[in-house]
Coordinates of C-alpha atoms in Angstrom, one line a residue:
Chain D
M1 CA -29.4 24.5 9.1
E2 CA -28.4 21.4 10.9
Q3 CA -28.4 18.2 8.9
P4 CA -29.2 14.8 10.4
I5 CA -26.3 12.3 10.7
C6 CA -26.1 8.7 11.9
L7 CA -23.1 7.5 14.0
V8 CA -22.2 3.8 13.6
G9 CA -20.1 2.0 16.3
I10 CA -20.7 3.5 19.7
G11 CA -17.5 2.5 21.4
K12 CA -14.8 4.5 23.2
I13 CA -13.8 6.9 20.4
A14 CA -17.5 7.6 19.6
V15 CA -18.4 8.5 23.2
D16 CA -15.1 10.4 23.9
Q17 CA -15.0 12.4 20.6
H18 CA -17.7 12.0 18.0
V19 CA -20.8 12.4 20.2
P20 CA -19.6 15.7 21.8
A21 CA -18.3 17.0 18.5
I22 CA -21.7 16.5 16.8
A23 CA -23.6 17.9 19.9
A24 CA -21.5 21.1 19.7
S25 CA -21.7 21.4 15.9
G26 CA -23.9 23.9 14.1
D27 CA -23.8 21.7 11.0
W28 CA -25.1 18.4 12.3
T29 CA -27.7 16.8 14.5
L30 CA -27.2 13.2 15.8
A31 CA -30.4 11.6 14.4
A32 CA -29.6 7.9 14.9
T33 CA -27.0 5.4 16.1
V34 CA -26.2 1.9 15.1
S35 CA -24.3 -0.4 17.4
R36 CA -24.3 -3.9 18.8
A37 CA -24.2 -2.5 22.4
G38 CA -23.7 1.2 22.9
T39 CA -26.4 3.8 22.7
V40 CA -26.6 7.6 23.1
E41 CA -29.2 9.0 25.6
G42 CA -32.2 10.5 23.8
V43 CA -31.1 9.3 20.3
P44 CA -32.9 6.5 18.4
S45 CA -30.7 3.5 18.3
Y46 CA -30.6 0.6 15.8
S47 CA -28.7 -2.7 15.9
D48 CA -29.5 -3.5 12.2
F49 CA -27.6 -1.2 9.8
D50 CA -29.7 -2.1 6.8
A51 CA -32.9 -1.4 8.7
M52 CA -31.7 2.0 9.7
L53 CA -30.8 2.7 6.0
A54 CA -34.2 1.7 4.9
E55 CA -36.2 3.4 7.6
R56 CA -34.3 6.7 7.9
Q57 CA -34.4 8.2 4.5
D58 CA -34.1 11.6 6.2
I59 CA -30.5 10.8 7.1
H60 CA -28.1 11.5 4.2
T61 CA -24.8 11.2 6.0
I62 CA -23.2 8.3 7.9
S63 CA -20.2 8.5 10.2
L64 CA -18.4 5.1 10.7
C65 CA -16.3 4.7 13.8
L66 CA -16.2 0.9 13.8
P67 CA -12.7 -0.9 13.9
P68 CA -11.1 -0.9 10.4
V69 CA -11.8 -4.6 9.5
P70 CA -15.6 -4.5 9.5
R71 CA -15.7 -0.9 8.2
Y72 CA -15.7 -1.6 4.4
D73 CA -19.0 -3.6 4.4
Y74 CA -20.8 -0.8 6.2
A75 CA -19.3 1.9 3.9
A76 CA -20.1 0.0 0.8
R77 CA -23.8 -0.5 1.9
A78 CA -24.1 3.2 2.9
I79 CA -22.7 4.4 -0.5
A80 CA -24.9 1.9 -2.4
A81 CA -27.9 3.4 -0.5
G82 CA -26.8 6.9 -1.7
R83 CA -25.5 8.2 1.6
H84 CA -22.4 10.4 2.2
V85 CA -19.8 8.6 4.3
M86 CA -17.2 9.7 6.8
L87 CA -14.6 7.2 7.9
E88 CA -12.6 7.1 11.2
K89 CA -8.9 6.6 10.8
P90 CA -7.5 4.3 9.5
P91 CA -10.0 4.4 6.6
G92 CA -9.9 0.6 6.2
A93 CA -8.1 -2.6 6.7
T94 CA -6.6 -2.6 3.2
L95 CA -5.6 0.1 0.7
A96 CA -7.4 -1.7 -2.1
E97 CA -10.8 -1.5 -0.3
V98 CA -10.5 2.2 0.3
Q99 CA -9.6 2.8 -3.4
D100 CA -12.7 0.7 -4.2
L101 CA -14.9 2.8 -1.9
Q102 CA -13.5 5.9 -3.6
T103 CA -14.5 4.6 -7.0
M104 CA -18.0 3.6 -5.7
A105 CA -18.6 7.0 -4.1
A106 CA -17.6 8.8 -7.3
A107 CA -19.9 6.6 -9.4
R108 CA -22.8 7.1 -6.9
G109 CA -22.3 10.8 -6.6
V110 CA -21.8 10.9 -2.8
S111 CA -19.1 12.4 -0.7
L112 CA -16.4 10.2 0.9
Y113 CA -14.1 11.6 3.6
T114 CA -11.2 9.6 5.0
T115 CA -10.7 11.6 8.2
W116 CA -7.3 12.0 9.9
H117 CA -8.1 13.7 13.1
S118 CA -4.5 14.6 14.0
R119 CA -4.3 16.7 10.8
M120 CA -6.8 19.0 12.6
A121 CA -4.6 19.4 15.7
K122 CA -4.2 23.1 16.4
G123 CA -0.5 23.5 15.5
V124 CA -0.5 21.6 12.2
A125 CA -1.6 24.3 9.8
A126 CA 1.1 26.7 11.1
A127 CA 3.8 24.1 10.6
K128 CA 2.5 23.3 7.1
V129 CA 2.5 27.0 6.1
F130 CA 6.0 27.6 7.5
L131 CA 7.5 24.5 5.7
S132 CA 5.7 25.1 2.4
D133 CA 8.6 26.9 0.8
K134 CA 11.4 25.1 2.6
V135 CA 13.5 22.0 1.9
V136 CA 13.2 19.6 4.9
T137 CA 16.7 18.3 5.7
G138 CA 15.8 15.8 8.5
G139 CA 13.7 15.2 11.5
H140 CA 12.5 12.8 14.2
I141 CA 9.1 11.6 15.4
D142 CA 8.4 10.2 18.9
W143 CA 5.0 8.6 19.4
K144 CA 5.3 6.8 22.7
E145 CA 2.3 6.1 24.8
D146 CA 0.9 3.5 27.3
V147 CA -1.5 1.2 25.4
R148 CA -3.1 0.0 28.6
R149 CA -4.1 3.6 29.4
W150 CA -5.4 4.7 25.9
H151 CA -6.7 1.4 24.4
P152 CA -7.8 -0.6 27.5
D153 CA -9.0 -4.1 26.5
Q154 CA -9.2 -3.2 22.8
D155 CA -8.2 -6.6 21.6
W156 CA -8.9 -5.9 17.9
I157 CA -5.8 -3.7 17.7
F158 CA -3.6 -6.8 18.2
E159 CA -5.6 -8.9 15.7
P160 CA -4.6 -9.2 12.0
G161 CA -5.5 -5.9 10.4
G162 CA -5.6 -4.0 13.7
M163 CA -2.3 -2.3 12.9
G164 CA -1.0 -2.5 16.5
V165 CA 1.2 0.5 17.5
F166 CA 0.6 1.9 14.0
D167 CA -3.0 2.7 15.1
P168 CA -1.6 5.7 17.0
G169 CA 1.5 5.9 14.8
I170 CA -0.7 6.6 11.7
N171 CA -1.7 9.8 13.5
A172 CA 1.9 11.0 13.4
L173 CA 2.1 9.9 9.7
S174 CA -1.0 11.8 8.9
I175 CA 0.6 15.0 10.3
L176 CA 3.9 14.3 8.6
T177 CA 2.4 13.6 5.1
N178 CA 0.4 16.8 5.5
V179 CA 3.1 19.2 6.6
L180 CA 6.1 18.0 4.5
P181 CA 6.5 20.0 1.3
A182 CA 7.9 17.0 -0.6
P183 CA 7.2 13.3 0.0
V184 CA 9.4 10.8 1.7
H185 CA 9.5 7.0 1.7
I186 CA 10.5 4.3 4.2
K187 CA 13.9 2.8 3.7
S188 CA 13.9 0.3 6.5
A189 CA 12.0 -0.5 9.7
E190 CA 12.2 -2.8 12.7
L191 CA 8.9 -4.0 14.1
Q192 CA 8.5 -5.6 17.5
F193 CA 5.8 -8.2 17.7
P194 CA 4.7 -9.7 21.1
A195 CA 5.1 -13.4 20.8
N196 CA 1.3 -13.9 21.4
K197 CA 0.0 -11.0 19.1
F198 CA -0.4 -10.4 15.4
T199 CA 0.5 -6.7 15.2
P200 CA 3.6 -4.8 16.4
I201 CA 3.8 -3.1 19.8
A202 CA 6.8 -1.0 18.9
A203 CA 8.5 0.2 15.7
S204 CA 11.6 2.0 14.6
V205 CA 11.4 3.4 11.1
Q206 CA 13.9 5.1 8.8
F207 CA 12.6 7.3 6.0
S208 CA 14.4 8.9 3.2
G209 CA 15.7 12.4 3.8
D210 CA 17.3 11.7 7.3
L211 CA 13.9 11.3 9.0
T212 CA 13.3 8.8 11.7
M213 CA 10.3 7.6 13.7
E214 CA 10.1 5.7 17.0
L215 CA 6.7 4.2 18.0
D216 CA 6.3 2.6 21.4
W217 CA 3.2 1.3 23.2
L218 CA 4.8 0.4 26.4
N219 CA 5.8 3.8 27.6
E220 CA 4.4 4.3 31.2
G221 CA 6.4 7.5 31.7
R222 CA 5.7 10.9 30.0
Q223 CA 3.3 10.3 27.2
M224 CA 4.9 11.6 24.0
W225 CA 3.3 12.5 20.7
E226 CA 5.8 14.9 19.1
M227 CA 8.0 15.5 16.0
T228 CA 10.8 17.8 15.1
L229 CA 11.5 18.8 11.5
R230 CA 14.6 20.6 10.4
A231 CA 14.9 22.8 7.3
G232 CA 18.5 23.9 7.1
G233 CA 18.8 26.2 10.2
D234 CA 15.1 26.3 10.9
V235 CA 13.5 23.9 13.4
V236 CA 9.8 23.2 13.6
A237 CA 8.5 21.3 16.6
L238 CA 5.0 19.9 16.8
L239 CA 4.1 18.9 20.4
D240 CA 1.0 17.4 22.2
G241 CA 0.0 15.4 19.1
G242 CA 0.3 18.4 16.9
N243 CA -1.7 20.7 19.1
R244 CA 1.3 23.0 19.8
C245 CA 3.7 24.3 17.1
V246 CA 7.0 25.8 18.1
I247 CA 9.1 27.4 15.3
N248 CA 12.7 28.3 16.1
D249 CA 11.9 28.2 19.8
V250 CA 8.9 30.5 19.5
E251 CA 5.4 29.2 20.1
V252 CA 3.0 30.2 17.3
A253 CA -0.7 30.7 17.4
G254 CA -2.9 27.7 16.5
T255 CA -6.2 27.1 14.8
T256 CA -9.4 27.4 16.8
L257 CA -11.5 24.2 16.5
D258 CA -10.6 21.0 18.3
E259 CA -9.8 18.0 16.2
Y260 CA -13.2 16.2 15.9
P261 CA -15.3 19.4 15.6
A262 CA -12.9 20.4 12.8
L263 CA -13.5 17.0 11.0
Y264 CA -17.3 17.4 11.2
H265 CA -17.0 21.0 10.0
H266 CA -14.9 19.8 7.0
M267 CA -17.4 17.0 6.3
A268 CA -20.3 19.6 6.1
T269 CA -18.2 21.6 3.6
L270 CA -17.5 18.5 1.5
V271 CA -21.2 17.5 1.4
R272 CA -22.3 21.1 0.6
E273 CA -19.8 21.3 -2.3
G274 CA -20.4 17.8 -3.6
R275 CA -16.7 16.8 -3.1
S276 CA -14.8 13.9 -1.6
D277 CA -11.5 14.0 0.4
V278 CA -9.6 10.7 0.2
D279 CA -5.9 10.6 1.1
L280 CA -4.2 7.3 1.6
A281 CA -0.7 8.6 2.1
P282 CA -0.5 7.9 5.9
M283 CA -1.8 4.3 5.3
V284 CA 0.6 3.7 2.4
H285 CA 3.5 4.3 4.9
V286 CA 2.0 1.8 7.4
S287 CA 1.6 -0.8 4.6
D288 CA 5.2 -0.1 3.5
A289 CA 6.5 -0.6 7.0
M290 CA 4.6 -3.8 7.4
T291 CA 5.8 -5.1 4.0
L292 CA 9.4 -4.0 4.3
G293 CA 9.9 -4.1 8.1
K294 CA 12.1 -6.6 9.8
R295 CA 10.2 -8.5 12.4
I296 CA 11.6 -8.9 15.9
N297 CA 9.9 -11.1 18.5
V298 CA 9.4 -9.7 22.0
A299 CA 7.8 -10.7 25.2
P300 CA 4.1 -11.7 25.2
F301 CA 1.6 -8.9 26.0
S302 CA -1.6 -8.8 28.0
F303 CA -3.8 -5.8 29.0
Chain A
M1 CA 15.8 2.7 -35.9
E2 CA 17.2 0.9 -32.9
Q3 CA 17.8 3.1 -29.8
P4 CA 20.6 2.4 -27.3
I5 CA 19.6 1.1 -23.9
C6 CA 21.6 0.3 -20.8
L7 CA 20.8 -2.7 -18.6
V8 CA 21.6 -2.5 -14.9
G9 CA 21.9 -5.6 -12.7
I10 CA 23.3 -8.5 -14.7
G11 CA 21.9 -11.4 -12.7
K12 CA 19.7 -14.4 -13.5
I13 CA 16.7 -12.6 -14.8
A14 CA 18.8 -10.3 -17.0
V15 CA 20.7 -13.2 -18.6
D16 CA 17.6 -15.4 -19.0
Q17 CA 15.2 -12.8 -20.3
H18 CA 16.3 -9.2 -20.7
V19 CA 19.5 -9.7 -22.8
P20 CA 17.9 -12.1 -25.3
A21 CA 14.7 -9.9 -25.6
I22 CA 16.9 -6.8 -26.3
A23 CA 19.0 -8.8 -28.8
A24 CA 15.9 -9.9 -30.7
S25 CA 14.3 -6.5 -30.6
G26 CA 14.1 -4.2 -33.6
D27 CA 13.6 -1.2 -31.2
W28 CA 16.7 -1.5 -29.0
T29 CA 20.4 -2.1 -29.0
L30 CA 22.2 -3.1 -25.8
A31 CA 24.7 -0.3 -25.5
A32 CA 26.0 -0.7 -22.0
T33 CA 25.6 -2.7 -18.8
V34 CA 26.1 -1.8 -15.1
S35 CA 26.7 -4.5 -12.6
R36 CA 28.9 -5.4 -9.6
A37 CA 29.8 -8.8 -11.2
G38 CA 28.0 -9.8 -14.4
T39 CA 28.8 -8.6 -17.9
V40 CA 27.5 -9.3 -21.4
E41 CA 29.9 -10.5 -24.1
G42 CA 30.8 -7.7 -26.5
V43 CA 28.9 -4.9 -24.6
P44 CA 30.7 -2.2 -22.7
S45 CA 30.3 -2.8 -18.9
Y46 CA 30.5 -0.4 -16.0
S47 CA 30.5 -0.9 -12.3
D48 CA 29.8 2.7 -11.5
F49 CA 26.3 3.8 -12.4
D50 CA 27.0 7.6 -12.2
A51 CA 30.1 7.2 -14.4
M52 CA 27.9 5.4 -17.0
L53 CA 25.3 8.2 -16.8
A54 CA 28.0 10.9 -17.2
E55 CA 29.9 9.2 -20.0
R56 CA 27.1 7.7 -22.1
Q57 CA 25.0 10.7 -23.1
D58 CA 24.0 8.7 -26.2
I59 CA 22.0 6.3 -24.0
H60 CA 18.5 7.8 -23.2
T61 CA 16.9 4.7 -21.7
I62 CA 17.8 2.6 -18.6
S63 CA 16.3 -0.8 -17.8
L64 CA 16.7 -1.7 -14.1
C65 CA 16.7 -5.4 -13.1
L66 CA 18.3 -5.1 -9.7
P67 CA 16.4 -6.5 -6.6
P68 CA 13.7 -4.2 -5.4
V69 CA 15.4 -2.7 -2.3
P70 CA 18.3 -1.0 -4.1
R71 CA 16.2 -0.1 -7.2
Y72 CA 14.9 3.3 -6.1
D73 CA 18.2 5.0 -5.8
Y74 CA 19.2 3.9 -9.3
A75 CA 15.9 5.0 -10.7
A76 CA 16.0 8.4 -9.0
R77 CA 19.5 9.0 -10.3
A78 CA 18.5 8.0 -13.8
I79 CA 15.4 10.2 -13.9
A80 CA 17.4 13.1 -12.4
A81 CA 19.9 12.6 -15.3
G82 CA 17.0 12.9 -17.8
R83 CA 16.8 9.2 -18.7
H84 CA 13.7 7.1 -19.4
V85 CA 13.4 4.2 -16.9
M86 CA 12.0 0.7 -17.1
L87 CA 11.6 -1.2 -13.8
E88 CA 11.6 -5.0 -13.4
K89 CA 8.7 -6.2 -11.1
P90 CA 8.0 -5.5 -8.3
P91 CA 8.8 -1.8 -9.1
G92 CA 10.2 -1.1 -5.7
A93 CA 10.4 -2.1 -2.1
T94 CA 7.7 0.4 -1.0
L95 CA 4.6 1.9 -2.6
A96 CA 5.6 5.4 -1.5
E97 CA 8.9 5.2 -3.4
V98 CA 7.3 4.3 -6.7
Q99 CA 4.7 7.1 -6.3
D100 CA 7.7 9.4 -5.7
L101 CA 9.4 8.1 -8.9
Q102 CA 6.2 8.7 -10.8
T103 CA 6.1 12.3 -9.6
M104 CA 9.8 12.8 -10.4
A105 CA 9.5 11.3 -13.9
A106 CA 6.5 13.5 -14.7
A107 CA 8.4 16.6 -13.5
R108 CA 11.5 15.7 -15.5
G109 CA 9.5 14.8 -18.7
V110 CA 10.8 11.3 -19.0
S111 CA 8.9 8.0 -19.4
L112 CA 8.6 5.6 -16.4
Y113 CA 7.4 2.0 -17.0
T114 CA 6.6 -0.3 -14.1
T115 CA 6.7 -3.6 -16.0
W116 CA 4.6 -6.6 -15.2
H117 CA 5.9 -9.3 -17.4
S118 CA 3.1 -11.8 -16.7
R119 CA 0.6 -9.4 -18.1
M120 CA 2.3 -9.9 -21.5
A121 CA 1.8 -13.7 -21.3
K122 CA 0.1 -14.9 -24.4
G123 CA -3.3 -15.8 -23.0
V124 CA -3.9 -12.7 -20.9
A125 CA -5.3 -10.4 -23.6
A126 CA -8.0 -12.9 -24.6
A127 CA -9.1 -13.4 -21.0
K128 CA -9.3 -9.7 -20.5
V129 CA -11.4 -9.1 -23.6
F130 CA -13.8 -12.0 -22.8
L131 CA -14.3 -10.8 -19.2
S132 CA -14.6 -7.1 -20.0
D133 CA -18.5 -7.2 -20.2
K134 CA -19.0 -9.9 -17.6
V135 CA -19.5 -9.9 -13.8
V136 CA -16.9 -12.2 -12.2
T137 CA -18.6 -14.3 -9.6
G138 CA -15.6 -16.2 -8.2
G139 CA -12.4 -17.9 -8.9
H140 CA -9.2 -19.4 -7.6
I141 CA -5.5 -18.9 -8.2
D142 CA -2.8 -21.6 -7.7
W143 CA 0.8 -20.3 -7.9
K144 CA 2.8 -23.2 -6.6
E145 CA 6.5 -23.6 -7.5
D146 CA 9.8 -24.9 -6.2
V147 CA 11.8 -22.0 -4.9
R148 CA 15.0 -24.0 -5.0
R149 CA 14.6 -24.6 -8.7
W150 CA 13.5 -21.0 -9.8
H151 CA 15.4 -18.8 -7.3
P152 CA 18.5 -20.8 -6.4
D153 CA 20.5 -19.0 -3.7
Q154 CA 18.7 -15.7 -4.2
D155 CA 18.9 -14.9 -0.5
W156 CA 17.5 -11.4 -1.0
I157 CA 14.0 -12.7 -1.5
F158 CA 13.9 -13.8 2.1
E159 CA 15.3 -10.6 3.5
P160 CA 13.0 -7.7 4.6
G161 CA 11.5 -6.1 1.4
G162 CA 12.2 -9.2 -0.7
M163 CA 8.5 -10.2 -0.6
G164 CA 9.2 -14.0 -0.4
V165 CA 6.5 -16.1 -2.1
F166 CA 4.8 -12.9 -3.2
D167 CA 7.8 -12.3 -5.6
P168 CA 6.2 -14.9 -7.9
G169 CA 2.8 -14.4 -6.5
I170 CA 2.8 -10.8 -7.6
N171 CA 2.9 -12.1 -11.2
A172 CA -0.5 -13.8 -10.6
L173 CA -1.8 -10.6 -9.1
S174 CA -0.6 -8.6 -12.1
I175 CA -2.6 -10.8 -14.3
L176 CA -5.7 -10.8 -12.0
T177 CA -5.7 -7.0 -11.7
N178 CA -5.4 -6.7 -15.5
V179 CA -8.2 -9.1 -16.5
L180 CA -10.8 -8.4 -13.9
P181 CA -13.5 -6.0 -15.1
A182 CA -14.0 -4.7 -11.5
P183 CA -11.5 -4.5 -8.6
V184 CA -11.4 -6.8 -5.6
H185 CA -9.7 -6.4 -2.2
I186 CA -8.2 -8.8 0.3
K187 CA -10.5 -9.8 3.2
S188 CA -8.1 -12.1 5.1
A189 CA -4.8 -13.9 4.6
E190 CA -2.6 -16.5 6.3
L191 CA 1.1 -16.1 5.7
Q192 CA 3.6 -18.9 6.5
F193 CA 7.0 -17.5 7.6
P194 CA 10.0 -19.9 8.0
A195 CA 11.3 -19.4 11.5
N196 CA 14.7 -18.2 10.2
K197 CA 13.4 -15.9 7.4
F198 CA 11.8 -12.4 7.1
T199 CA 9.4 -13.1 4.3
P200 CA 6.6 -15.7 3.7
I201 CA 7.2 -19.0 1.9
A202 CA 3.5 -19.7 1.5
A203 CA 0.3 -17.8 1.6
S204 CA -3.5 -18.4 1.6
V205 CA -5.5 -15.3 0.6
Q206 CA -9.2 -14.6 0.5
F207 CA -10.4 -11.8 -1.7
S208 CA -13.8 -10.2 -1.9
G209 CA -16.1 -11.7 -4.6
D210 CA -15.5 -15.3 -3.7
L211 CA -11.9 -15.3 -5.0
T212 CA -9.1 -17.2 -3.4
M213 CA -5.4 -17.6 -3.9
E214 CA -2.9 -20.2 -2.8
L215 CA 0.9 -19.4 -3.0
D216 CA 3.4 -22.1 -2.2
W217 CA 7.1 -22.1 -2.7
L218 CA 7.8 -25.7 -1.5
N219 CA 6.0 -27.5 -4.4
E220 CA 8.4 -30.1 -5.8
G221 CA 5.7 -31.7 -7.8
R222 CA 3.9 -30.3 -10.9
Q223 CA 4.8 -26.6 -11.1
M224 CA 1.5 -24.6 -11.2
W225 CA 0.9 -21.1 -12.3
E226 CA -2.7 -21.0 -13.1
M227 CA -6.0 -19.3 -12.3
T228 CA -9.7 -20.0 -13.0
L229 CA -12.3 -17.2 -13.0
R230 CA -16.0 -17.8 -13.1
A231 CA -18.5 -15.3 -14.6
G232 CA -22.0 -16.9 -14.0
G233 CA -21.9 -20.0 -16.2
D234 CA -18.7 -19.0 -18.0
V235 CA -15.3 -20.3 -17.0
V236 CA -12.0 -18.7 -18.0
A237 CA -8.8 -20.7 -17.2
L238 CA -5.4 -19.1 -17.6
L239 CA -2.6 -21.8 -17.5
D240 CA 1.2 -21.8 -17.8
G241 CA 1.6 -18.5 -16.1
G242 CA -1.0 -16.9 -18.3
N243 CA 0.4 -18.2 -21.6
R244 CA -2.6 -20.4 -22.3
C245 CA -6.2 -19.2 -22.2
V246 CA -9.1 -21.8 -22.1
I247 CA -12.6 -20.3 -22.2
N248 CA -15.5 -22.8 -21.5
D249 CA -13.1 -25.7 -22.3
V250 CA -12.0 -24.2 -25.7
E251 CA -8.4 -23.1 -26.1
V252 CA -8.3 -19.7 -27.7
A253 CA -5.5 -18.1 -29.8
G254 CA -2.9 -16.0 -27.9
T255 CA -0.8 -13.0 -28.6
T256 CA 2.4 -13.3 -30.6
L257 CA 5.3 -11.9 -28.7
D258 CA 6.9 -13.6 -25.7
E259 CA 6.7 -11.7 -22.3
Y260 CA 10.0 -9.8 -22.3
P261 CA 10.0 -8.9 -26.0
A262 CA 6.5 -7.5 -25.5
L263 CA 7.7 -5.4 -22.5
Y264 CA 10.5 -3.9 -24.5
H265 CA 8.2 -3.3 -27.4
H266 CA 5.8 -1.4 -25.1
M267 CA 8.7 0.6 -23.6
A268 CA 9.6 1.7 -27.1
T269 CA 6.0 2.9 -27.7
L270 CA 6.0 4.8 -24.3
V271 CA 9.2 6.6 -25.1
R272 CA 8.1 7.5 -28.7
E273 CA 4.8 8.8 -27.4
G274 CA 6.2 10.6 -24.4
R275 CA 4.1 8.6 -21.9
S276 CA 4.5 6.7 -18.7
D277 CA 2.8 3.4 -17.6
V278 CA 2.7 3.1 -13.8
D279 CA 0.3 0.7 -12.2
L280 CA 0.7 -0.3 -8.6
A281 CA -2.4 -2.4 -8.2
P282 CA -0.5 -5.8 -7.9
M283 CA 1.8 -4.3 -5.3
V284 CA -1.1 -2.8 -3.3
H285 CA -2.5 -6.3 -2.9
V286 CA 0.9 -7.6 -1.7
S287 CA 1.2 -4.8 0.8
D288 CA -2.4 -5.4 2.0
A289 CA -1.7 -9.1 2.5
M290 CA 1.5 -8.3 4.5
T291 CA -0.4 -5.7 6.6
L292 CA -3.6 -7.7 7.1
G293 CA -2.2 -11.2 7.0
K294 CA -2.1 -13.5 10.0
R295 CA 1.4 -14.8 10.5
I296 CA 2.0 -18.5 11.0
N297 CA 5.5 -19.7 11.9
V298 CA 6.7 -22.8 10.0
A299 CA 10.0 -24.8 9.7
P300 CA 13.2 -23.0 9.0
F301 CA 14.3 -22.9 5.3
S302 CA 17.6 -23.2 3.5
F303 CA 18.4 -23.5 -0.2

């Protein structure tokens, strides 16, 4: 039976991904939205989150796709009101606030899910299975896209806490931390900050274990979201944001569901089983890069 | 019976604190040192860490007081060689590397201790006990010192990973995270970076729960390491870096041991009981501040 769910923050990612995923789901019905501006045709909309929580006792699950900075307050209020909560990535503006939400959800007996949509890309599971009994000996990540094309006028990504190029880069890190059989850590990083912005627009990161990562938000050529991992003589390539997996030059079969439908399916399982799924590993690497990274000033940026 | 211990990194903090604490301890004997330059009178010294590990099988415990960036490699080698490890604060340059050391120590069956010396300051325990059944309603931290006086020519603190003013500031955070009965998280921060340096020289931090923190490394006046925490009508003041506790204007009795002797005493307990003590909460707040903080450029700095 389909359960009612409320979607908060009707912006680009909600319209592009969350609304169609919920519409196609056999687990969920979109029963309400909360947003300052956006609405979804035929769905009751609220601008006051507390009013929705009070009025709609039929809705037990809330999906938050606001930007990371305001997300904590909404999540804390939803948990306090006894609702299950699903968080877009990154799950917050700070690590401490997500650890706090985790403690609150456990105490209140509700499910908390820090989603990482790229982990649900269709090639990821095959890469993880193949590498599970290997020793990874090196690799490289290229996550190079055109910010003007994928994040048009999203000024918040350049404000403090917006993470800049690590907003897409954390997708690569969510895949990496999922498929690696043993953890790595950042040894050094160079971060390029536009002179007029508070977050980096490009980054070059060196991990332990001969693993490197290049993030670039000014790539107007071929859009690249790919990584190659070596394990001795074996080579695993994840292409198209993890949606294709090529092992030793042979393309392998992927999982069935698209990324967001798979997230909503997993959330239904968590709620049914009374569990949470909170993994901060991708965000720890971003925080480590921002703490350890060497800042380099580059040309001002405008959309 | 005193156990042999090896001290690695014979710089200012080793000479000022670690060597006298070990000398006065009934738990430990300083059996070797490893350093590029410094030595301790009458104690066998090594410049090659691996040679010490190979030759001195009588030494089961290693205390690392190198700067944070090189510390991981030494700790990993010590754990791999089956030694217990004690880490000066901050326990590493990244959160991920300390989580990795924690996993390695557990797998190898040795004790790992991420020390926070300010938590052993004499007034901290009394503040923690008093606040344990209260709700903290606000507070303020002032950690304002003269970097030229306390860190003369320590260039590494201004290099990437050196943490800058958060190197002393993490001491305040180690106390805060120890005495608060419920966690807080950073909501916003302003970080002042000298134009010629990679780490901040001053910071203004706002936490949840009406708690604020001011860090300043250019204070040539009265040196301040103090915090005030309010719990309704009650006021707890920790002064002199946590060494004095004043509750509702009444000075309360403190613990007996000085900070570093207390750390070495706790390490002896951990080794005897086969336990580790790894708490990253203070470092999580620093990483959050560095990730979320708004950067402000200020005048160049030189010692």
